[in-house]
N, CA and C atoms as an extended XYZ file, in Angstrom:
480
Properties=species:S:1:pos:R:3:atomname:S:1:resname:S:1:resid:I:1 pbc="F F F"
N        12.080      -34.603       38.077 N   UNK     1
C        10.860      -35.057       38.670 CA  UNK     1
C         9.871      -35.388       37.556 C   UNK     1
N         9.328      -36.590       37.554 N   UNK     2
C         8.420      -37.071       36.521 CA  UNK     2
C         6.980      -36.718       36.894 C   UNK     2
N         6.321      -35.926       35.993 N   UNK     3
C         4.936      -35.512       36.231 CA  UNK     3
C         3.971      -36.212       35.277 C   UNK     3
N         4.399      -37.205       34.578 N   UNK     4
C         3.549      -37.875       33.599 CA  UNK     4
C         2.360      -38.592       34.239 C   UNK     4
N         2.440      -38.940       35.490 N   UNK     5
C         1.350      -39.662       36.158 CA  UNK     5
C         0.255      -38.712       36.657 C   UNK     5
N         0.483      -37.375       36.567 N   UNK     6
C        -0.498      -36.402       37.072 CA  UNK     6
C        -1.593      -36.161       36.032 C   UNK     6
N        -2.799      -35.859       36.507 N   UNK     7
C        -3.935      -35.568       35.642 CA  UNK     7
C        -3.949      -34.065       35.346 C   UNK     7
N        -3.729      -33.697       34.076 N   UNK     8
C        -3.710      -32.295       33.662 CA  UNK     8
C        -4.994      -31.875       32.958 C   UNK     8
N        -6.003      -32.718       32.908 N   UNK     9
C        -7.211      -32.433       32.140 CA  UNK     9
C        -8.011      -31.266       32.697 C   UNK     9
N        -7.931      -30.980       33.954 N   UNK    10
C        -8.704      -29.890       34.541 CA  UNK    10
C        -7.997      -28.551       34.508 C   UNK    10
N        -6.848      -28.444       33.857 N   UNK    11
C        -6.072      -27.208       33.870 CA  UNK    11
C        -6.378      -26.297       32.686 C   UNK    11
N        -7.265      -26.697       31.793 N   UNK    12
C        -7.667      -25.828       30.694 CA  UNK    12
C        -6.632      -25.663       29.593 C   UNK    12
N        -5.726      -26.587       29.433 N   UNK    13
C        -4.742      -26.484       28.376 CA  UNK    13
C        -5.282      -26.930       27.019 C   UNK    13
N        -6.413      -27.581       27.022 N   UNK    14
C        -6.939      -28.137       25.780 CA  UNK    14
C        -7.390      -27.078       24.799 C   UNK    14
N        -8.002      -25.997       25.257 N   UNK    15
C        -8.506      -24.969       24.363 CA  UNK    15
C        -7.822      -23.656       24.690 C   UNK    15
N        -6.881      -23.272       23.859 N   UNK    16
C        -6.130      -22.046       24.094 CA  UNK    16
C        -6.700      -20.872       23.306 C   UNK    16
N        -7.904      -21.032       22.729 N   UNK    17
C        -8.512      -19.945       21.990 CA  UNK    17
C        -7.947      -19.757       20.594 C   UNK    17
N        -7.304      -20.759       20.026 N   UNK    18
C        -6.742      -20.646       18.697 CA  UNK    18
C        -7.614      -21.328       17.652 C   UNK    18
N        -8.680      -21.935       18.070 N   UNK    19
C        -9.481      -22.759       17.170 CA  UNK    19
C       -10.138      -21.990       16.054 C   UNK    19
N       -11.339      -21.519       16.230 N   UNK    20
C       -12.106      -20.886       15.176 CA  UNK    20
C       -11.791      -19.402       15.115 C   UNK    20
N       -11.238      -18.972       13.983 N   UNK    21
C       -10.931      -17.559       13.809 CA  UNK    21
C       -11.874      -16.935       12.792 C   UNK    21
N       -13.010      -17.565       12.541 N   UNK    22
C       -13.966      -17.011       11.607 CA  UNK    22
C       -13.569      -17.201       10.150 C   UNK    22
N       -12.924      -18.253        9.830 N   UNK    23
C       -12.484      -18.520        8.459 CA  UNK    23
C       -10.984      -18.384        8.340 C   UNK    23
N       -10.462      -18.898        7.261 N   UNK    24
C        -9.016      -18.848        7.070 CA  UNK    24
C        -8.587      -17.473        6.575 C   UNK    24
N        -7.467      -17.007        7.084 N   UNK    25
C        -6.881      -15.762        6.619 CA  UNK    25
C        -6.122      -16.059        5.329 C   UNK    25
N        -6.282      -15.196        4.301 N   UNK    26
C        -5.529      -15.429        3.071 CA  UNK    26
C        -4.030      -15.290        3.324 C   UNK    26
N        -3.269      -16.198        2.775 N   UNK    27
C        -1.819      -16.197        2.952 CA  UNK    27
C        -1.161      -15.584        1.722 C   UNK    27
N         0.015      -15.061        1.909 N   UNK    28
C         0.787      -14.512        0.795 CA  UNK    28
C         1.284      -15.653       -0.082 C   UNK    28
N         1.131      -15.481       -1.396 N   UNK    29
C         1.695      -16.447       -2.331 CA  UNK    29
C         3.165      -16.117       -2.555 C   UNK    29
N         4.005      -17.128       -2.516 N   UNK    30
C         5.431      -16.964       -2.785 CA  UNK    30
C         5.730      -17.660       -4.103 C   UNK    30
N         5.802      -16.888       -5.172 N   UNK    31
C         6.023      -17.461       -6.495 CA  UNK    31
C         7.504      -17.513       -6.828 C   UNK    31
N         7.918      -18.633       -7.377 N   UNK    32
C         9.289      -18.780       -7.854 CA  UNK    32
C         9.308      -18.931       -9.375 C   UNK    32
N         8.141      -18.773       -9.980 N   UNK    33
C         8.004      -18.816      -11.423 CA  UNK    33
C         7.211      -17.599      -11.859 C   UNK    33
N         7.452      -17.132      -13.053 N   UNK    34
C         6.751      -15.982      -13.592 CA  UNK    34
C         5.243      -16.221      -13.579 C   UNK    34
N         4.499      -15.187      -13.173 N   UNK    35
C         3.045      -15.311      -13.113 CA  UNK    35
C         2.386      -13.952      -13.298 C   UNK    35
N         1.160      -13.982      -13.754 N   UNK    36
C         0.331      -12.774      -13.827 CA  UNK    36
C        -0.743      -12.804      -12.735 C   UNK    36
N        -0.756      -13.841      -11.933 N   UNK    37
C        -1.773      -14.025      -10.897 CA  UNK    37
C        -1.584      -12.988       -9.785 C   UNK    37
N        -2.678      -12.375       -9.390 N   UNK    38
C        -2.605      -11.373       -8.317 CA  UNK    38
C        -3.331      -11.830       -7.053 C   UNK    38
N        -3.782      -13.060       -7.026 N   UNK    39
C        -4.467      -13.587       -5.855 CA  UNK    39
C        -3.479      -13.713       -4.700 C   UNK    39
N        -3.777      -13.043       -3.599 N   UNK    40
C        -2.929      -13.074       -2.400 CA  UNK    40
C        -1.480      -12.690       -2.680 C   UNK    40
N        -1.314      -11.699       -3.553 N   UNK    41
C         0.021      -11.202       -3.874 CA  UNK    41
C         0.509      -10.305       -2.737 C   UNK    41
N         1.682      -10.599       -2.237 N   UNK    42
C         2.335       -9.735       -1.253 CA  UNK    42
C         3.579       -9.160       -1.906 C   UNK    42
N         3.758       -7.881       -1.724 N   UNK    43
C         4.900       -7.206       -2.333 CA  UNK    43
C         5.906       -6.878       -1.240 C   UNK    43
N         6.976       -7.602       -1.213 N   UNK    44
C         8.141       -7.461       -0.331 CA  UNK    44
C         7.824       -7.705        1.145 C   UNK    44
N         6.787       -7.087        1.661 N   UNK    45
C         6.452       -7.212        3.079 CA  UNK    45
C         5.108       -7.912        3.256 C   UNK    45
N         4.941       -8.560        4.388 N   UNK    46
C         3.688       -9.262        4.688 CA  UNK    46
C         2.507       -8.287        4.739 C   UNK    46
N         2.762       -7.070        5.219 N   UNK    47
C         1.673       -6.086        5.327 CA  UNK    47
C         1.279       -5.477        3.989 C   UNK    47
N         2.118       -5.640        2.947 N   UNK    48
C         1.774       -5.137        1.622 CA  UNK    48
C         1.088       -6.263        0.860 C   UNK    48
N        -0.061       -6.654        1.344 N   UNK    49
C        -0.828       -7.801        0.854 CA  UNK    49
C        -1.969       -7.269       -0.018 C   UNK    49
N        -1.972       -7.630       -1.271 N   UNK    50
C        -2.984       -7.150       -2.213 CA  UNK    50
C        -4.165       -8.104       -2.199 C   UNK    50
N        -5.328       -7.539       -1.901 N   UNK    51
C        -6.539       -8.357       -1.802 CA  UNK    51
C        -7.626       -7.938       -2.789 C   UNK    51
N        -7.502       -6.724       -3.343 N   UNK    52
C        -8.550       -6.205       -4.229 CA  UNK    52
C        -7.927       -5.641       -5.505 C   UNK    52
N        -8.767       -5.420       -6.498 N   UNK    53
C        -8.296       -4.803       -7.740 CA  UNK    53
C        -7.810       -3.386       -7.481 C   UNK    53
N        -8.540       -2.651       -6.646 N   UNK    54
C        -8.116       -1.301       -6.290 CA  UNK    54
C        -6.769       -1.303       -5.566 C   UNK    54
N        -6.584       -2.286       -4.696 N   UNK    55
C        -5.307       -2.424       -4.002 CA  UNK    55
C        -4.174       -2.732       -4.961 C   UNK    55
N        -4.468       -3.543       -5.972 N   UNK    56
C        -3.469       -3.857       -6.990 CA  UNK    56
C        -3.086       -2.601       -7.766 C   UNK    56
N        -4.078       -1.840       -8.218 N   UNK    57
C        -3.794       -0.625       -8.992 CA  UNK    57
C        -3.011        0.393       -8.161 C   UNK    57
N        -3.415        0.586       -6.924 N   UNK    58
C        -2.698        1.508       -6.034 CA  UNK    58
C        -1.257        1.028       -5.822 C   UNK    58
N        -1.081       -0.260       -5.624 N   UNK    59
C         0.253       -0.822       -5.409 CA  UNK    59
C         1.133       -0.667       -6.638 C   UNK    59
N         0.556       -0.884       -7.819 N   UNK    60
C         1.335       -0.721       -9.040 CA  UNK    60
C         1.762        0.730       -9.234 C   UNK    60
N         0.872        1.656       -8.910 N   UNK    61
C         1.242        3.080       -8.971 CA  UNK    61
C         2.335        3.397       -7.951 C   UNK    61
N         2.257        2.788       -6.779 N   UNK    62
C         3.296        2.987       -5.764 CA  UNK    62
C         4.639        2.444       -6.246 C   UNK    62
N         4.629        1.295       -6.914 N   UNK    63
C         5.863        0.716       -7.448 CA  UNK    63
C         6.446        1.636       -8.523 C   UNK    63
N         5.597        2.183       -9.394 N   UNK    64
C         6.064        3.137      -10.412 CA  UNK    64
C         6.714        4.334       -9.718 C   UNK    64
N         6.052        4.881       -8.701 N   UNK    65
C         6.590        6.049       -7.985 CA  UNK    65
C         7.902        5.720       -7.273 C   UNK    65
N         7.965        4.567       -6.622 N   UNK    66
C         9.198        4.173       -5.925 CA  UNK    66
C        10.362        4.003       -6.898 C   UNK    66
N        10.080        3.422       -8.046 N   UNK    67
C        11.142        3.207       -9.031 CA  UNK    67
C        11.581        4.532       -9.640 C   UNK    67
N        10.641        5.414       -9.921 N   UNK    68
C        10.997        6.738      -10.442 CA  UNK    68
C        11.808        7.516       -9.402 C   UNK    68
N        11.468        7.351       -8.140 N   UNK    69
C        12.198        8.038       -7.068 CA  UNK    69
C        13.649        7.577       -6.998 C   UNK    69
N        13.908        6.333       -7.365 N   UNK    70
C        15.286        5.858       -7.403 CA  UNK    70
C        16.101        6.694       -8.394 C   UNK    70
N        15.511        6.989       -9.537 N   UNK    71
C        16.196        7.827      -10.520 CA  UNK    71
C        16.397        9.236       -9.978 C   UNK    71
N        15.471        9.721       -9.168 N   UNK    72
C        15.633       11.040       -8.543 CA  UNK    72
C        16.821       11.034       -7.582 C   UNK    72
N        16.989        9.947       -6.847 N   UNK    73
C        18.124        9.837       -5.921 CA  UNK    73
C        19.437        9.795       -6.707 C   UNK    73
N        19.455        9.064       -7.786 N   UNK    74
C        20.658        9.020       -8.628 CA  UNK    74
C        20.984       10.410       -9.167 C   UNK    74
N        19.961       11.130       -9.583 N   UNK    75
C        20.165       12.481      -10.097 CA  UNK    75
C        20.695       13.410       -9.000 C   UNK    75
N        20.130       13.302       -7.801 N   UNK    76
C        20.597       14.122       -6.676 CA  UNK    76
C        22.054       13.804       -6.341 C   UNK    76
N        22.432       12.554       -6.448 N   UNK    77
C        23.810       12.152       -6.198 CA  UNK    77
C        24.754       12.799       -7.203 C   UNK    77
N        24.368       12.794       -8.461 N   UNK    78
C        25.194       13.430       -9.498 CA  UNK    78
C        25.304       14.937       -9.263 C   UNK    78
N        24.187       15.563       -8.887 N   UNK    79
C        24.216       17.005       -8.605 CA  UNK    79
C        25.121       17.311       -7.422 C   UNK    79
N        25.091       16.468       -6.389 N   UNK    80
C        25.949       16.690       -5.224 CA  UNK    80
C        27.429       16.571       -5.616 C   UNK    80
N        27.754       15.571       -6.400 N   UNK    81
C        29.144       15.416       -6.841 CA  UNK    81
C        29.605       16.633       -7.641 C   UNK    81
N        28.729       17.155       -8.494 N   UNK    82
C        29.059       18.356       -9.257 CA  UNK    82
C        29.261       19.547       -8.319 C   UNK    82
N        28.381       19.679       -7.333 N   UNK    83
C        28.479       20.757       -6.344 CA  UNK    83
C        29.809       20.675       -5.587 C   UNK    83
N        30.187       19.486       -5.158 N   UNK    84
C        31.439       19.301       -4.403 CA  UNK    84
C        32.637       19.679       -5.267 C   UNK    84
N        32.611       19.282       -6.518 N   UNK    85
C        33.718       19.618       -7.423 CA  UNK    85
C        33.841       21.128       -7.585 C   UNK    85
N        32.719       21.797       -7.787 N   UNK    86
C        32.736       23.261       -7.945 CA  UNK    86
C        33.172       23.947       -6.648 C   UNK    86
N        32.698       23.446       -5.517 N   UNK    87
C        33.038       24.039       -4.225 CA  UNK    87
C        34.534       23.882       -3.942 C   UNK    87
N        35.102       22.736       -4.291 N   UNK    88
C        36.519       22.478       -4.037 CA  UNK    88
C        37.412       23.435       -4.827 C   UNK    88
N        36.929       23.891       -5.973 N   UNK    89
C        37.712       24.829       -6.780 CA  UNK    89
C        37.912       26.165       -6.073 C   UNK    89
N        36.938       26.560       -5.235 N   UNK    90
C        37.022       27.850       -4.557 CA  UNK    90
C        37.635       27.798       -3.171 C   UNK    90
N        38.010       26.626       -2.697 N   UNK    91
C        38.558       26.461       -1.347 CA  UNK    91
C        40.082       26.541       -1.413 C   UNK    91
N        40.693       27.277       -0.466 N   UNK    92
C        42.163       27.305       -0.440 CA  UNK    92
C        42.740       25.891       -0.320 C   UNK    92
N        43.892       25.722       -0.877 N   UNK    93
C        44.557       24.411       -0.944 CA  UNK    93
C        44.656       23.740        0.429 C   UNK    93
N        44.966       24.472        1.471 N   UNK    94
C        45.171       23.887        2.805 CA  UNK    94
C        43.872       23.340        3.408 C   UNK    94
N        42.719       23.824        2.953 N   UNK    95
C        41.426       23.361        3.495 CA  UNK    95
C        40.758       22.307        2.607 C   UNK    95
N        41.333       22.021        1.453 N   UNK    96
C        40.701       21.091        0.520 CA  UNK    96
C        40.610       19.669        1.062 C   UNK    96
N        41.598       19.242        1.845 N   UNK    97
C        41.571       17.883        2.393 CA  UNK    97
C        40.380       17.716        3.325 C   UNK    97
N        40.129       18.719        4.177 N   UNK    98
C        38.998       18.650        5.113 CA  UNK    98
C        37.677       18.615        4.364 C   UNK    98
N        37.523       19.467        3.366 N   UNK    99
C        36.296       19.488        2.556 CA  UNK    99
C        36.143       18.168        1.816 C   UNK    99
N        37.247       17.675        1.280 N   UNK   100
C        37.221       16.433        0.522 CA  UNK   100
C        36.810       15.245        1.391 C   UNK   100
N        37.322       15.186        2.620 N   UNK   101
C        36.977       14.071        3.516 CA  UNK   101
C        35.504       14.110        3.902 C   UNK   101
N        34.997       15.291        4.232 N   UNK   102
C        33.583       15.442        4.590 CA  UNK   102
C        32.697       15.069        3.391 C   UNK   102
N        33.055       15.546        2.220 N   UNK   103
C        32.286       15.245        1.010 CA  UNK   103
C        32.311       13.747        0.717 C   UNK   103
N        33.452       13.125        0.962 N   UNK   104
C        33.567       11.689        0.700 CA  UNK   104
C        32.651       10.884        1.635 C   UNK   104
N        32.551       11.295        2.880 N   UNK   105
C        31.648       10.621        3.825 CA  UNK   105
C        30.197       10.783        3.366 C   UNK   105
N        29.830       11.993        2.958 N   UNK   106
C        28.458       12.231        2.485 CA  UNK   106
C        28.187       11.420        1.226 C   UNK   106
N        29.147       11.371        0.315 N   UNK   107
C        28.973       10.565       -0.903 CA  UNK   107
C        28.848        9.084       -0.566 C   UNK   107
N        29.573        8.624        0.443 N   UNK   108
C        29.470        7.216        0.857 CA  UNK   108
C        28.076        6.918        1.410 C   UNK   108
N        27.512        7.841        2.167 N   UNK   109
C        26.148        7.663        2.681 CA  UNK   109
C        25.153        7.619        1.522 C   UNK   109
N        25.296        8.530        0.580 N   UNK   110
C        24.412        8.547       -0.592 CA  UNK   110
C        24.538        7.239       -1.366 C   UNK   110
N        25.757        6.757       -1.520 N   UNK   111
C        25.995        5.500       -2.225 CA  UNK   111
C        25.320        4.328       -1.504 C   UNK   111
N        25.433        4.308       -0.183 N   UNK   112
C        24.797        3.235        0.597 CA  UNK   112
C        23.274        3.276        0.433 C   UNK   112
N        22.700        4.474        0.455 N   UNK   113
C        21.251        4.615        0.264 CA  UNK   113
C        20.854        4.114       -1.126 C   UNK   113
N        21.636        4.490       -2.140 N   UNK   114
C        21.347        4.032       -3.495 CA  UNK   114
C        21.429        2.513       -3.605 C   UNK   114
N        22.419        1.934       -2.997 N   UNK   115
C        22.589        0.483       -3.065 CA  UNK   115
C        21.430       -0.226       -2.377 C   UNK   115
N        21.071        0.228       -1.176 N   UNK   116
C        19.943       -0.358       -0.451 CA  UNK   116
C        18.664       -0.233       -1.277 C   UNK   116
N        18.440        0.952       -1.819 N   UNK   117
C        17.248        1.221       -2.615 CA  UNK   117
C        17.204        0.303       -3.842 C   UNK   117
N        18.344        0.148       -4.509 N   UNK   118
C        18.401       -0.701       -5.706 CA  UNK   118
C        18.049       -2.150       -5.369 C   UNK   118
N        18.549       -2.631       -4.238 N   UNK   119
C        18.231       -4.007       -3.863 CA  UNK   119
C        16.766       -4.160       -3.458 C   UNK   119
N        16.187       -3.128       -2.877 N   UNK   120
C        14.753       -3.185       -2.577 CA  UNK   120
C        13.946       -3.263       -3.877 C   UNK   120
N        14.372       -2.504       -4.890 N   UNK   121
C        13.700       -2.578       -6.192 CA  UNK   121
C        13.876       -3.969       -6.813 C   UNK   121
N        15.036       -4.547       -6.605 N   UNK   122
C        15.267       -5.902       -7.099 CA  UNK   122
C        14.284       -6.871       -6.430 C   UNK   122
N        14.036       -6.685       -5.142 N   UNK   123
C        13.076       -7.547       -4.451 CA  UNK   123
C        11.670       -7.372       -5.014 C   UNK   123
N        11.310       -6.149       -5.409 N   UNK   124
C        10.021       -5.940       -6.064 CA  UNK   124
C         9.940       -6.789       -7.332 C   UNK   124
N        10.993       -6.750       -8.111 N   UNK   125
C        11.032       -7.511       -9.358 CA  UNK   125
C        10.973       -9.009       -9.080 C   UNK   125
N        11.563       -9.418       -7.974 N   UNK   126
C        11.632      -10.841       -7.645 CA  UNK   126
C        10.332      -11.412       -7.079 C   UNK   126
N         9.260      -10.617       -7.098 N   UNK   127
C         7.953      -11.205       -6.809 CA  UNK   127
C         7.554      -12.147       -7.936 C   UNK   127
N         8.250      -12.039       -9.068 N   UNK   128
C         7.981      -12.816      -10.272 CA  UNK   128
C         6.584      -12.550      -10.818 C   UNK   128
N         5.995      -11.433      -10.418 N   UNK   129
C         4.676      -11.081      -10.904 CA  UNK   129
C         4.825      -10.126      -12.086 C   UNK   129
N         4.217      -10.485      -13.207 N   UNK   130
C         4.338       -9.691      -14.426 CA  UNK   130
C         3.882       -8.260      -14.263 C   UNK   130
N         2.806       -8.036      -13.491 N   UNK   131
C         2.298       -6.680      -13.285 CA  UNK   131
C         3.296       -5.833      -12.509 C   UNK   131
N         3.886       -6.408      -11.495 N   UNK   132
C         4.884       -5.679      -10.697 CA  UNK   132
C         6.129       -5.412      -11.540 C   UNK   132
N         6.534       -6.397      -12.328 N   UNK   133
C         7.698       -6.212      -13.210 CA  UNK   133
C         7.462       -5.073      -14.198 C   UNK   133
N         6.274       -5.046      -14.787 N   UNK   134
C         5.942       -3.952      -15.708 CA  UNK   134
C         5.958       -2.605      -14.996 C   UNK   134
N         5.456       -2.568      -13.770 N   UNK   135
C         5.443       -1.314      -13.003 CA  UNK   135
C         6.866       -0.822      -12.729 C   UNK   135
N         7.798       -1.749      -12.452 N   UNK   136
C         9.203       -1.365      -12.256 CA  UNK   136
C         9.752       -0.778      -13.559 C   UNK   136
N         9.446       -1.408      -14.675 N   UNK   137
C         9.903       -0.903      -15.975 CA  UNK   137
C         9.326        0.468      -16.292 C   UNK   137
N         8.032        0.643      -16.052 N   UNK   138
C         7.388        1.938      -16.291 CA  UNK   138
C         7.983        3.002      -15.361 C   UNK   138
N         8.223        2.639      -14.107 N   UNK   139
C         8.824        3.581      -13.166 CA  UNK   139
C        10.226        3.996      -13.583 C   UNK   139
N        10.992        3.051      -14.113 N   UNK   140
C        12.326        3.377      -14.614 CA  UNK   140
C        12.235        4.346      -15.785 C   UNK   140
N        11.281        4.100      -16.675 N   UNK   141
C        11.059        4.982      -17.819 CA  UNK   141
C        10.696        6.391      -17.354 C   UNK   141
N         9.706        6.482      -16.473 N   UNK   142
C         9.255        7.783      -15.970 CA  UNK   142
C        10.383        8.490      -15.230 C   UNK   142
N        11.092        7.759      -14.372 N   UNK   143
C        12.187        8.348      -13.613 CA  UNK   143
C        13.290        8.878      -14.506 C   UNK   143
N        13.656        8.115      -15.524 N   UNK   144
C        14.704        8.570      -16.430 CA  UNK   144
C        14.221        9.752      -17.258 C   UNK   144
N        12.958        9.707      -17.677 N   UNK   145
C        12.378       10.794      -18.467 CA  UNK   145
C        12.391       12.100      -17.674 C   UNK   145
N        12.058       12.021      -16.397 N   UNK   146
C        11.967       13.228      -15.563 CA  UNK   146
C        13.322       13.651      -15.002 C   UNK   146
N        14.133       12.703      -14.553 N   UNK   147
C        15.360       13.036      -13.815 CA  UNK   147
C        16.661       12.732      -14.556 C   UNK   147
N        16.615       12.046      -15.677 N   UNK   148
C        17.840       11.586      -16.308 CA  UNK   148
C        18.280       12.395      -17.510 C   UNK   148
N        17.866       13.672      -17.592 N   UNK   149
C        18.159       14.450      -18.789 CA  UNK   149
C        19.646       14.727      -19.000 C   UNK   149
N        20.466       14.672      -17.971 N   UNK   150
C        21.897       14.952      -18.119 CA  UNK   150
C        22.767       13.705      -18.037 C   UNK   150
N        22.168       12.536      -18.237 N   UNK   151
C        22.948       11.313      -18.092 CA  UNK   151
C        22.772       10.408      -19.299 C   UNK   151
N        23.717        9.522      -19.443 N   UNK   152
C        23.654        8.516      -20.493 CA  UNK   152
C        22.594        7.473      -20.118 C   UNK   152
N        22.013        6.856      -21.120 N   UNK   153
C        20.998        5.828      -20.864 CA  UNK   153
C        21.613        4.503      -20.428 C   UNK   153
N        22.950        4.386      -20.472 N   UNK   154
C        23.580        3.156      -19.999 CA  UNK   154
C        23.647        3.171      -18.486 C   UNK   154
N        23.648        1.989      -17.894 N   UNK   155
C        23.675        1.875      -16.434 CA  UNK   155
C        25.006        1.305      -15.997 C   UNK   155
N        25.477        1.796      -14.853 N   UNK   156
C        26.697        1.239      -14.279 CA  UNK   156
C        26.386        0.237      -13.177 C   UNK   156
N        25.112        0.071      -12.858 N   UNK   157
C        24.694       -0.868      -11.831 CA  UNK   157
C        23.528       -1.681      -12.368 C   UNK   157
N        23.540       -2.972      -12.158 N   UNK   158
C        22.477       -3.827      -12.687 CA  UNK   158
C        21.562       -4.334      -11.588 C   UNK   158
N        21.332       -3.514      -10.567 N   UNK   159
C        20.508       -3.961       -9.439 CA  UNK   159
C        19.021       -3.821       -9.708 C   UNK   159
N        18.644       -3.095      -10.716 N   UNK   160
C        17.227       -3.024      -11.090 CA  UNK   160
C        17.079       -2.686      -12.545 C   UNK   160
């Protein structure tokens, strides 16, 4: 049925209330080149939108903490593996398979969390913002300094 000949002007479709919003909302900048600019910087999520110097400083501290926490998770994973090895030594041979399977599932969950976390850190770095990149580096330093005392400084994963 063709309705093109009908007059729709009196139905109020012309003004849907989207016109004046009191000025433009700042949009997130999506940089694909290295930059030090912090104007309308969004970090990973739309809601993590930096608008002030204080917001930038708080965000950089949060990035340092998040990156250091990654090293804490890696350290906890190593401690769990050590715990499982020691526990398996005291378990009778017939029960070792059951303990081993349960431990393997838990280690797989820990591994998945580490992998997800590493890729999230990679996304932080991929803002291409020099300040955020430095914060990731500082967080790695702090995390290794605090949590990496029993590990080699070489990495087996290059996700961050």
